[in-house]
XYZ file of C-alpha atoms in Angstrom:
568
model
C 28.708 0.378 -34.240
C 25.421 2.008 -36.111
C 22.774 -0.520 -36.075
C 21.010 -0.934 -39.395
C 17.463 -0.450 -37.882
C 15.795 -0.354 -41.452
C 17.139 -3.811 -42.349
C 16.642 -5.599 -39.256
C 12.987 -3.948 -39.069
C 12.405 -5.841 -42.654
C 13.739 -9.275 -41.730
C 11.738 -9.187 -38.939
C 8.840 -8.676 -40.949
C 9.752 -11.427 -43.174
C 10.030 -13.611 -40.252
C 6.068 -13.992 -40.328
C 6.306 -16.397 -43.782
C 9.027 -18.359 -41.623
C 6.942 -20.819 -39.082
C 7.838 -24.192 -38.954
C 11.058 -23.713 -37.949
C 12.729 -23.201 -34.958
C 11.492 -19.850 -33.670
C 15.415 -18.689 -32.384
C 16.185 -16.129 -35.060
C 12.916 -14.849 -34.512
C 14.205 -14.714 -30.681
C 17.326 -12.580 -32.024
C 15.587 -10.496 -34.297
C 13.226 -9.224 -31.519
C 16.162 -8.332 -29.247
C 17.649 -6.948 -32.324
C 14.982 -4.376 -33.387
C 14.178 -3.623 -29.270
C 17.654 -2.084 -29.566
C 16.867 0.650 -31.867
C 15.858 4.163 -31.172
C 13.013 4.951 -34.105
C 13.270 8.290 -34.698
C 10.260 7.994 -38.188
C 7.181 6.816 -37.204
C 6.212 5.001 -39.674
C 9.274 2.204 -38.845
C 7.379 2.458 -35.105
C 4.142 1.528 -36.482
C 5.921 -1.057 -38.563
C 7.356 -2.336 -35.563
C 4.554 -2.185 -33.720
C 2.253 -4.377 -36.146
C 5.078 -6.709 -36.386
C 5.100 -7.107 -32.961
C 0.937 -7.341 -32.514
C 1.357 -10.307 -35.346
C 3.201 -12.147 -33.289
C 1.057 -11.733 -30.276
C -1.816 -13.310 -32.301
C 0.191 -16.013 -34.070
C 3.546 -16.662 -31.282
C 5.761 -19.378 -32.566
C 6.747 -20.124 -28.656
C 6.251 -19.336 -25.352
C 9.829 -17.132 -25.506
C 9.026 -15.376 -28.145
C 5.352 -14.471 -26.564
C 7.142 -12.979 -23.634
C 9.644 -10.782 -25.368
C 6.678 -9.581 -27.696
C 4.274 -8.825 -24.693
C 7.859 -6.733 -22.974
C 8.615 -4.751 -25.753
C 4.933 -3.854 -26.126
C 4.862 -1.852 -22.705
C 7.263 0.662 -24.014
C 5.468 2.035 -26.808
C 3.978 4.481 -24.595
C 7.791 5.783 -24.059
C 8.600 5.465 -27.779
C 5.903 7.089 -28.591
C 6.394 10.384 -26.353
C 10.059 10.317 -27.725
C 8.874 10.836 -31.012
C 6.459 13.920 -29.779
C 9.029 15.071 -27.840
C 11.529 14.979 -30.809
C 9.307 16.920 -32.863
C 8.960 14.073 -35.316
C 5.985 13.617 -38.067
C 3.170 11.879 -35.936
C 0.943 11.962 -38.648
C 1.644 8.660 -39.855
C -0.143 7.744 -36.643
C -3.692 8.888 -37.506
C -4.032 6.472 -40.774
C -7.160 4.185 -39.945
C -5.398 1.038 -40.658
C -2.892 1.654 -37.783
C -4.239 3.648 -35.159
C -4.919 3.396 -31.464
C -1.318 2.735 -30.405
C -1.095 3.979 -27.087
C -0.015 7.426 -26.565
C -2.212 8.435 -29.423
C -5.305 9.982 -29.620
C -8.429 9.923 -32.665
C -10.552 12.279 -33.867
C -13.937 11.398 -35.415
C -17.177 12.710 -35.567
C -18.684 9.477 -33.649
C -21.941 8.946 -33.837
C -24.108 10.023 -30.622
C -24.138 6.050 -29.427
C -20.654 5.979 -28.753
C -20.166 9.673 -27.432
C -22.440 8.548 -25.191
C -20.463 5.288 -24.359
C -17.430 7.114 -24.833
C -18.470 10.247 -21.971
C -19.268 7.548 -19.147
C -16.579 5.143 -19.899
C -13.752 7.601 -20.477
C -14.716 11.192 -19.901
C -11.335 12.328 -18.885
C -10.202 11.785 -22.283
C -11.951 13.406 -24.392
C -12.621 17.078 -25.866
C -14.112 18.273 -28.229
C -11.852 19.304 -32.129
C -12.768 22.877 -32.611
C -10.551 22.701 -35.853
C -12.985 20.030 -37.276
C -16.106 22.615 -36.457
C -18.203 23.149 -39.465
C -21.767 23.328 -38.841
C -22.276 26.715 -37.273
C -25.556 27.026 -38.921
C -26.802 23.979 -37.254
C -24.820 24.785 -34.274
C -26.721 28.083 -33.726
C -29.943 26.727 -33.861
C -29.365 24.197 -31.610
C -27.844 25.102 -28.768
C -30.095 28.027 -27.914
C -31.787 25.433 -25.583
C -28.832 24.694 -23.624
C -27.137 28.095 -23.929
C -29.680 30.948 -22.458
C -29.457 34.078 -25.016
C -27.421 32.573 -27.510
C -29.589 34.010 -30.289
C -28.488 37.244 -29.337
C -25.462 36.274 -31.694
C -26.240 33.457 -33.270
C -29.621 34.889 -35.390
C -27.329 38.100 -36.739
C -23.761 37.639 -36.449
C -21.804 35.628 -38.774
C -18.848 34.116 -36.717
C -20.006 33.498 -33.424
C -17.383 32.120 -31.256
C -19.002 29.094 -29.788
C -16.212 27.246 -28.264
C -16.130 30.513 -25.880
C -20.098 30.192 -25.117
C -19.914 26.567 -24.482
C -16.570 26.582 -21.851
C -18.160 29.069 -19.740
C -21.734 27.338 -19.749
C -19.894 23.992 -18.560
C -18.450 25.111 -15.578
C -15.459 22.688 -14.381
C -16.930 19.599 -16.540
C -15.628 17.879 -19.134
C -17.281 19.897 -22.567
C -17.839 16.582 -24.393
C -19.800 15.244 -21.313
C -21.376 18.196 -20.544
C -22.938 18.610 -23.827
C -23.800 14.634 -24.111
C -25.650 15.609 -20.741
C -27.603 18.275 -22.539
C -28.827 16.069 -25.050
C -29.433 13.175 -23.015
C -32.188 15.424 -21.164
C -34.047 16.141 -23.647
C -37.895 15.121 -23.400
C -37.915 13.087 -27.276
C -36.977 10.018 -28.362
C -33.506 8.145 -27.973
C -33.435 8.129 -32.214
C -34.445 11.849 -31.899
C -31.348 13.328 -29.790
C -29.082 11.061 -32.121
C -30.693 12.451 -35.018
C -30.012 16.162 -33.471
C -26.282 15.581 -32.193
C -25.110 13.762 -35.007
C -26.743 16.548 -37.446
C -23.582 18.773 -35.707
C -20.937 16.727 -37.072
C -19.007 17.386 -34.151
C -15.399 15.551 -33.805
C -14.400 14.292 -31.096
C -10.484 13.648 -29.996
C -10.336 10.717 -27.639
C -6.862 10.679 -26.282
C -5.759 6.907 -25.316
C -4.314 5.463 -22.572
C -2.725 2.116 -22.403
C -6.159 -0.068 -21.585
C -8.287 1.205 -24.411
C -5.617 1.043 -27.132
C -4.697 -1.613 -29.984
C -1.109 -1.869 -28.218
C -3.319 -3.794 -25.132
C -6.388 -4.663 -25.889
C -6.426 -8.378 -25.001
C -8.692 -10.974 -23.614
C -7.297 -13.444 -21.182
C -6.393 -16.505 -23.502
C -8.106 -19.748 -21.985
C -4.540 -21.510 -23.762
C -2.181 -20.383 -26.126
C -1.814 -21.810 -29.150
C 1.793 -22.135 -30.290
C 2.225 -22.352 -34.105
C 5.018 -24.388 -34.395
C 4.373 -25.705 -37.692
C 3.421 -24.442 -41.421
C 0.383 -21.733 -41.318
C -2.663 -22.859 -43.152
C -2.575 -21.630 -46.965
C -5.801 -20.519 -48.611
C -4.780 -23.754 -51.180
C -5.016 -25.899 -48.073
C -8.749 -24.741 -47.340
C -12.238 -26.358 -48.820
C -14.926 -24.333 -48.267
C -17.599 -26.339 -49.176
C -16.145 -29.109 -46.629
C -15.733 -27.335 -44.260
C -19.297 -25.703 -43.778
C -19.952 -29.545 -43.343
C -17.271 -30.317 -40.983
C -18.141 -31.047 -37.623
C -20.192 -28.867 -35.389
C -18.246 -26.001 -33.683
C -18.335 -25.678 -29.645
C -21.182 -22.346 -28.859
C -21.548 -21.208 -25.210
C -23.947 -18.446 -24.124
C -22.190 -15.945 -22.120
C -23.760 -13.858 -19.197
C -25.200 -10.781 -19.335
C -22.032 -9.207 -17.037
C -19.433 -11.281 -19.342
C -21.171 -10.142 -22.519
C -21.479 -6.598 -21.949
C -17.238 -6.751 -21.415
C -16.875 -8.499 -25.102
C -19.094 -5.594 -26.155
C -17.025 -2.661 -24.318
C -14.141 -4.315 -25.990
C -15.587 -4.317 -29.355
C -16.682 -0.718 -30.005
C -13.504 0.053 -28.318
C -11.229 -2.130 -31.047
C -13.274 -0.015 -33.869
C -13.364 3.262 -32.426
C -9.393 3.711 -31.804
C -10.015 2.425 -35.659
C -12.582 5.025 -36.476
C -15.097 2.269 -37.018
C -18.349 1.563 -35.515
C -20.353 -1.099 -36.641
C -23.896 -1.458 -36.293
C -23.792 -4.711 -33.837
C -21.097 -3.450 -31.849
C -22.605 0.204 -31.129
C -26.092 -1.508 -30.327
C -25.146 -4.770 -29.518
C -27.177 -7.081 -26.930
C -24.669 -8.397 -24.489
C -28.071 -10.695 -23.166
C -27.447 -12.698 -25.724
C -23.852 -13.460 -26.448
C -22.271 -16.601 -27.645
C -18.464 -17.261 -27.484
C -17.223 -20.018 -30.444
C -14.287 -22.092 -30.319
C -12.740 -21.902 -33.840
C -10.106 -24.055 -33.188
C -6.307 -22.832 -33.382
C -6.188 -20.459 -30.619
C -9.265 -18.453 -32.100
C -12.507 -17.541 -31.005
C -15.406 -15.641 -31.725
C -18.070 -13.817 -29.740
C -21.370 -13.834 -31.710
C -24.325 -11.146 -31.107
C -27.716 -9.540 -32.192
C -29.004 -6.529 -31.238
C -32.055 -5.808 -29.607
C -35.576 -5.727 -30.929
C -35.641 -1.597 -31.555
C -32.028 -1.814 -33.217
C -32.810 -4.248 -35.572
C -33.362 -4.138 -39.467
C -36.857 -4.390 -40.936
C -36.573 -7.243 -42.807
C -33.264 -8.855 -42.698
C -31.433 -10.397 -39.645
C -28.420 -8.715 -38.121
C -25.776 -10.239 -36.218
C -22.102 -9.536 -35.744
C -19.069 -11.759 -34.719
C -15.676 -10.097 -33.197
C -12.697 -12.470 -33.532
C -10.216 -13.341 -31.388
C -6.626 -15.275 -31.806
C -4.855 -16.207 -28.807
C -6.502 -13.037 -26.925
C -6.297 -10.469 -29.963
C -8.995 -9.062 -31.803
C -8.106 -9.793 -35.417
C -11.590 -8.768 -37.259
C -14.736 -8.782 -37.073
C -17.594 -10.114 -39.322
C -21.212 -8.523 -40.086
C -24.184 -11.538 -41.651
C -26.781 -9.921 -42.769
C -29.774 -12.599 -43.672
C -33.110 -13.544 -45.673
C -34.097 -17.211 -45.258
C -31.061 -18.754 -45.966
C -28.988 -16.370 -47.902
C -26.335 -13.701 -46.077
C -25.044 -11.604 -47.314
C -21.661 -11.432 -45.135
C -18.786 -9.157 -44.694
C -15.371 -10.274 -43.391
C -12.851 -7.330 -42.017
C -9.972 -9.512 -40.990
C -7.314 -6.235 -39.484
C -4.643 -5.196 -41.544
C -2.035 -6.578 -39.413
C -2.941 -10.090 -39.609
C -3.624 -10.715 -43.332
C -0.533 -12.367 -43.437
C -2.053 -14.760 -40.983
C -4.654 -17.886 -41.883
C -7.277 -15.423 -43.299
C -9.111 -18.099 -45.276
C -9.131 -20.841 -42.915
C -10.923 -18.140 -40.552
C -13.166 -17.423 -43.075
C -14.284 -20.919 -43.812
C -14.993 -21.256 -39.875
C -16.689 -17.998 -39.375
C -18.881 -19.135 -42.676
C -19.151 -22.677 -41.204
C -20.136 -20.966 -37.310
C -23.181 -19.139 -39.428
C -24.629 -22.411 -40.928
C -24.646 -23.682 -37.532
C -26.084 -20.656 -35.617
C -28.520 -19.279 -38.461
C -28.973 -22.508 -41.162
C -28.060 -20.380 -43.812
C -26.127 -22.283 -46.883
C -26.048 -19.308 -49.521
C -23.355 -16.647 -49.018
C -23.111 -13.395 -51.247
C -20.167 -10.951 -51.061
C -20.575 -7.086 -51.928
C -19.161 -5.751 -55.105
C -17.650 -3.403 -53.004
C -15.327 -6.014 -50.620
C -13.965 -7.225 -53.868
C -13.020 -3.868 -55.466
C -15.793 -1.672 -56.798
C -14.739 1.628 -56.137
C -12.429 0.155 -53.160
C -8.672 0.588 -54.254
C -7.432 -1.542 -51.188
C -10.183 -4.629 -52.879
C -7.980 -4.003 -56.083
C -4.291 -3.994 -54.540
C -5.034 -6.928 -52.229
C -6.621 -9.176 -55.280
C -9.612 -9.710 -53.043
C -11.715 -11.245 -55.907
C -9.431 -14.577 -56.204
C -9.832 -14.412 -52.428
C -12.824 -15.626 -52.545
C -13.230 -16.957 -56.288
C -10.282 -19.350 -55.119
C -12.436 -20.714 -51.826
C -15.260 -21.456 -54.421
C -17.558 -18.277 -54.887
C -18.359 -17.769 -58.182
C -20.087 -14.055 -59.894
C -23.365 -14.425 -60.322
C -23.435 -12.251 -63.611
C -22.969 -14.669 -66.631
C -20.346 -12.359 -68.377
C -18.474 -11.871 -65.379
C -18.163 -15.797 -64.742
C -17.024 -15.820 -68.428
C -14.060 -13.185 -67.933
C -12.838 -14.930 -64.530
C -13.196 -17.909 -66.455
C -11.359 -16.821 -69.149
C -8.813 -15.232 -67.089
C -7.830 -18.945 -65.212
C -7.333 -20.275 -68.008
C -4.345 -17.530 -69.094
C -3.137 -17.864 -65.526
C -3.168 -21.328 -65.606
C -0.949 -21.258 -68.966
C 1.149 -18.949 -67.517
C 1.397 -19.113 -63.472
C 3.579 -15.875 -63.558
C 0.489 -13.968 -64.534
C -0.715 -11.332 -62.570
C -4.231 -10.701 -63.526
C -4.440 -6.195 -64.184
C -6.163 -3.662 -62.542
C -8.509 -3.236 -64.905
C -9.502 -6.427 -65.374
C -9.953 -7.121 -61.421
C -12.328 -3.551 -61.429
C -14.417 -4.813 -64.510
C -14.626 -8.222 -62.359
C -15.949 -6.342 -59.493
C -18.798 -4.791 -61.320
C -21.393 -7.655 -59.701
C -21.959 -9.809 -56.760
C -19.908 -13.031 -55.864
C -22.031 -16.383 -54.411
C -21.760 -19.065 -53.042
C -24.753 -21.857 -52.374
C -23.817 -24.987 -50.359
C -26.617 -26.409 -52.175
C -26.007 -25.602 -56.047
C -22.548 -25.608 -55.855
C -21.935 -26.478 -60.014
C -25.027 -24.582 -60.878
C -24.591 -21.728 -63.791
C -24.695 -18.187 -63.521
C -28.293 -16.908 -63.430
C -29.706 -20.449 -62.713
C -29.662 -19.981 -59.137
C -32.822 -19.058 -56.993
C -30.611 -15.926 -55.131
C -28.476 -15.203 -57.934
C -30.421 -11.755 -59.119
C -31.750 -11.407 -56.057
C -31.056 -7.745 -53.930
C -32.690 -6.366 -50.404
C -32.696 -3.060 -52.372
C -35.174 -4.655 -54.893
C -37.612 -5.528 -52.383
C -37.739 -2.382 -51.078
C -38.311 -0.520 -54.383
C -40.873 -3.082 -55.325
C -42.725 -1.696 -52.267
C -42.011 2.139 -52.908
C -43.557 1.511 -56.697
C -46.568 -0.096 -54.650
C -46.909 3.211 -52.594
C -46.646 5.008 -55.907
C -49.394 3.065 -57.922
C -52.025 2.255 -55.131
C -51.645 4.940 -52.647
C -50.977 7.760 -54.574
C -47.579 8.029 -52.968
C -48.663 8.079 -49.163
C -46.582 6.219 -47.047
C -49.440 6.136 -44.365
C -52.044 4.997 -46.051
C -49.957 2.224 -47.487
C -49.080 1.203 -43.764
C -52.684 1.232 -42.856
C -54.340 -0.567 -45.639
C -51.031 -3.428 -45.314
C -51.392 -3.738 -41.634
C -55.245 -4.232 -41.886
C -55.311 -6.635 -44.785
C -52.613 -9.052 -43.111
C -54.396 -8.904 -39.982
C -57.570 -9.638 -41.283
C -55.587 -12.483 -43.673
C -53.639 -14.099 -40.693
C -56.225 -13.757 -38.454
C -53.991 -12.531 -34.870
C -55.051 -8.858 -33.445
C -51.866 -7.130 -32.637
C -52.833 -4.728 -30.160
C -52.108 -6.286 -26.881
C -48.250 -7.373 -28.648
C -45.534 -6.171 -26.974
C -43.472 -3.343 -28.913
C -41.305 -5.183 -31.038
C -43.540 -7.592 -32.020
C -45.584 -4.666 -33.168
C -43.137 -3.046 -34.764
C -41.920 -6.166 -36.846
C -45.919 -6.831 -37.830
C -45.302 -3.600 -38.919
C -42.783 -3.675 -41.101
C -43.258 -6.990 -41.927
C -46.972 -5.832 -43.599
C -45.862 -3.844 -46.022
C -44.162 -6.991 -47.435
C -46.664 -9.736 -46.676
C -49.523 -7.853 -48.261
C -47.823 -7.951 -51.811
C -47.256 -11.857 -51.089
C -50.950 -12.685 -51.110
C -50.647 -13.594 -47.724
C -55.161 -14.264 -47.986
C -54.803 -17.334 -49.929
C -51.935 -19.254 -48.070
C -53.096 -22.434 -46.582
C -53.744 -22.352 -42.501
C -50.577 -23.504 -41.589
C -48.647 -21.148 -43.698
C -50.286 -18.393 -42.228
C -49.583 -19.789 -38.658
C -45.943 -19.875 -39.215
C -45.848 -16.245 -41.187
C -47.359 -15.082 -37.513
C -44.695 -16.838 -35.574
C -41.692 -15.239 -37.910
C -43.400 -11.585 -37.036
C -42.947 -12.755 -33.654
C -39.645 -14.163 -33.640
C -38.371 -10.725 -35.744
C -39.667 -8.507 -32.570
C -38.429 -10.273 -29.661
C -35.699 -13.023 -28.725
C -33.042 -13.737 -30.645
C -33.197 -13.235 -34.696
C -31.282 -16.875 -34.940
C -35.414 -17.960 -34.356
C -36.735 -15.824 -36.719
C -34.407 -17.167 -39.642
C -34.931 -20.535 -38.763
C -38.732 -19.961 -38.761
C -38.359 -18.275 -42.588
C -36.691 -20.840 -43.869
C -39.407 -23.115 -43.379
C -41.962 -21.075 -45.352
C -41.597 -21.796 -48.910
C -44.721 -19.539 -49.798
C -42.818 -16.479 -48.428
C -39.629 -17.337 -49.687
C -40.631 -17.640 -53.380
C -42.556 -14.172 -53.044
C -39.689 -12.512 -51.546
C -37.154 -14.044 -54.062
C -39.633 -12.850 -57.081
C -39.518 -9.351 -55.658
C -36.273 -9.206 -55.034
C -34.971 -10.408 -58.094
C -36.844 -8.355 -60.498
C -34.904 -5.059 -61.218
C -37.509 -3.642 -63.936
């Protein structure tokens, strides 16, 4: 009898609205769709995620065990599907790669070649298909391949690949070349500047350990859900970021530096990096108990990773062992502006109740209460934003645009939908409601659009206030700017900075160019105390300090709002 591996592949995907109940047919279905030979890849993948889902969110102890069996053989279905000669290309699309048995090409930055080459230099090689920069290539290399030039400066197809195997010897080529530029006598930000100028791609073939088929953490205890998932209707935002404090531990160095392996490694099979998870510091890494099975691993980067002016942490997630997303804060006093990538296979899961905790971890950790969201994460010039409706994602949990005739048309548009609950709001009205920012302030919560302190505020702003400076008083020299700013605040806060160690120096540094358009000579004394401390706190500990420190200086606040809010 021909089993209908199409059909049962759907029911089991429908399975993931059915918790609640008892989790038997779920049982069947498994053993059911374990039977069937896939011979298209994209009913694998399907599979696959299906099965993944139901790691994260198992309805039973049974059904946890079958999932975590039928996972193991992937690498066998997979090579059945080479060996068939099937369409693997299905395999490379970003939002379901790194099942085992795969491989990805990207041009990775240098960081994570470099990670990449002494974790898992057996691996990896380098795409010659993908080569494109000869140009750049030939100039170069020349250091690292003795009388290159003899081609390179007159012939117009010089076959490099050929030149670099027989310079390497028996080594790996990606190594060998990371090797190359790791000797170099310049800066770490100068040999990333000259490798990643080569655009090379890299293919990192997977194994089982490294790939979204088993990355797992050790779960401290499952959590069964036996019962209804939470709905976004279930969820109150603004309770919630005043619900009870959330259980923080700091995590060794040696633990710490593990969650950090693990997190470039969930984005890179992904083709992802993310600026906390390339340069992470695993000093100072906190794990979070969400609740529910979930936790998440919270970390800044070091000192000479770290933004000028805002605050950078990241946050990977976890539920019941999986990594499910990951979430970037980036902060001024108390606003962040944060971004929430919960993984394609688990938006059917409790994506807003997440959200709320992540939100409600961040007032905890950092003190902020104002939260803005990207046009682009709710669907300027981001198709997926569109499709997915991400705007009533978040206009539902309470955010609200912060561009009066935006507010009007969502406002207008509840009121059709609440006529008519069959509505589906258009495309084109969810792009032109995308056009602006989305915020929400603990504090102001029924405040109107454009009333707010943050609501026209943007980094970018602040920034071009300080280029017009340059422009104006300096005749468009960035050095003498830096020289007069770094004077005059010295001389106005009173500290010499010479003897600071190199991050504090570098955040007085950066930090000038700002505080000398603040009038930073006629704050009172203690003002001018604390605006030394938060230069200090920006170079050196954690950035959770330097936040905290911020938001006590209402001087510097109101100067840095003003500047950032003024677009002319």
């Amino acid at each position: 009898m021909k089993i209908d591996c199409t059909r049962l592949l759907a029911e089991l995907e429908d399975l993931k609205q059915s918790f609640g109940v008892s989790p038997r047919p779920l049982e069947q279905k498994l053993r059911a769709v374990n039977c069937c030979k896939f011979t298209d890849a994209a009913e694998l993948i399907r599979f696959h995620e299906a099965l993944l889902f139901f790691r994260a969110y198992p309805p039973s102890a049974k059904v946890l065990r079958q999932v975590e069996a039928i996972l193991k053989t992937f690498g066998q279905r997979i090579a059945q599907l080479r060996a068939a000669d099937a369409d693997l290309s299905p395999l490379d699309d970003p939002e379901v790669s790194g099942i085992t048995g795969t491989s990805v090409t990207s041009n990775f930055s240098y960081a994570i070649v470099c990670w990449l080459a002494a974790k898992y230099p057996a691996q990896l090689q380098i795409d010659w298909d993908w080569f494109e920069e000869e140009e750049r290539f030939g100039a170069r290399m020349p250091r690292f391949l003795p009388l290159l030039e003899e081609e390179a400066m007159v012939e117009a197809h010089v076959a490099y690949k050929e030149w670099l195997h027989a310079a390497k010897g028996r080594a790996n080529e990606v190594v060998w070349l990371i090797e190359r530029f790791k000797s170099l006598e310049v800066s770490e930000k100068e040999k990333a500047e000259a490798y990643d100028s080569l655009k090379i791609h890299v293919r990192w073939q997977l194994g089982v350990r490294a790939s979204r088929t088993a990355i797992k953490l050790p779960a401290r205890k499952i959590f069964f859900h036996d019962r209804p998932l939470i709905a976004r209707r279930e969820i109150s935002l603004a309770e919630e970021l005043k619900s009870p404090p959330i259980p923080v531990e700091k995590l060794s160095p040696a633990l710490g530096e593990k969650i950090l392996q693990m997190a470039r490694e969930t984005s890179a099979v992904r083709y992802r990096e993310l600026h906390g998870f390339t340069f992470g510091d695993s000093r100072r890494m906190f794990r979070a108990d969400l609740g529910r099975g979930t936790e998440a691993f919270v970390m800044g980067v070091p000192a000479e990773n770290r933004l000028p002016l805002r605050a950078y942490h990241a946050a990977l997630i976890f539920k019941n062992g999986v990594p499910v997303g990951y979430f970037e804060g980036l902060s001024i006093f108390e606003r962040m502006e944060s971004g929430f990538n919960l993984y394609y296979t688990f938006r059917e899961g409790e994506t807003a109740w997440l959200y709320a905790r992540i939100l409600r971890l961040m007032r905890q950790m950092l003190g902020v209460t104002v939260y803005s969201i990207d046009p682009y994460q709710v669907g300027h010039e981001n198709e997926e934003g569109i499709e997915s409706g991400a705007f009533w994602f978040y206009r539902k949990l309470g955010f609200r645009p912060t561009r009066a005739d935006l507010l009007k048309l969502a406002l207008s548009e509840e009121r059709k939908i609440s006529a008519d609950p069959r509505r589906r709001t258009s495309a084109r009205t969810l792009r032109k409601l995308a056009a602006g920012h989305m915020l929400f302030e603990l504090s102001a919560l029924n405040s109107a659009p454009g009333t707010g302190k943050w609501d026209r505020f943007q980094i970018r702003n602040v920034g071009l206030a300080v280029q017009k400076r340059m422009a104006q008083d300096f005749k468009s020299d960035p050095q003498k700017m830096r020289v007069h700013s770094i004077d005059f605040v010295e001389r106005s806060l009173g500290p010499r900075t010479d003897d600071w160690p190199v991050g504090a120096r570098a955040a007085f540094e950066n930090l000038a160019t700002l505080f000398a358009m603040t009038r930073v000579d006629r704050w009172k004394t203690g003002d001018k105390q604390l605006a030394v401390r938060i230069i200090q706190a920006k170079g050196s500990g954690d950035e959770a300090l330097y936040l905290k420190l911020m938001q006590k200086h209402e001087a510097f606040r109101a100067a840095v709002i003003r500047l950032g809010s003024c677009d002319g």
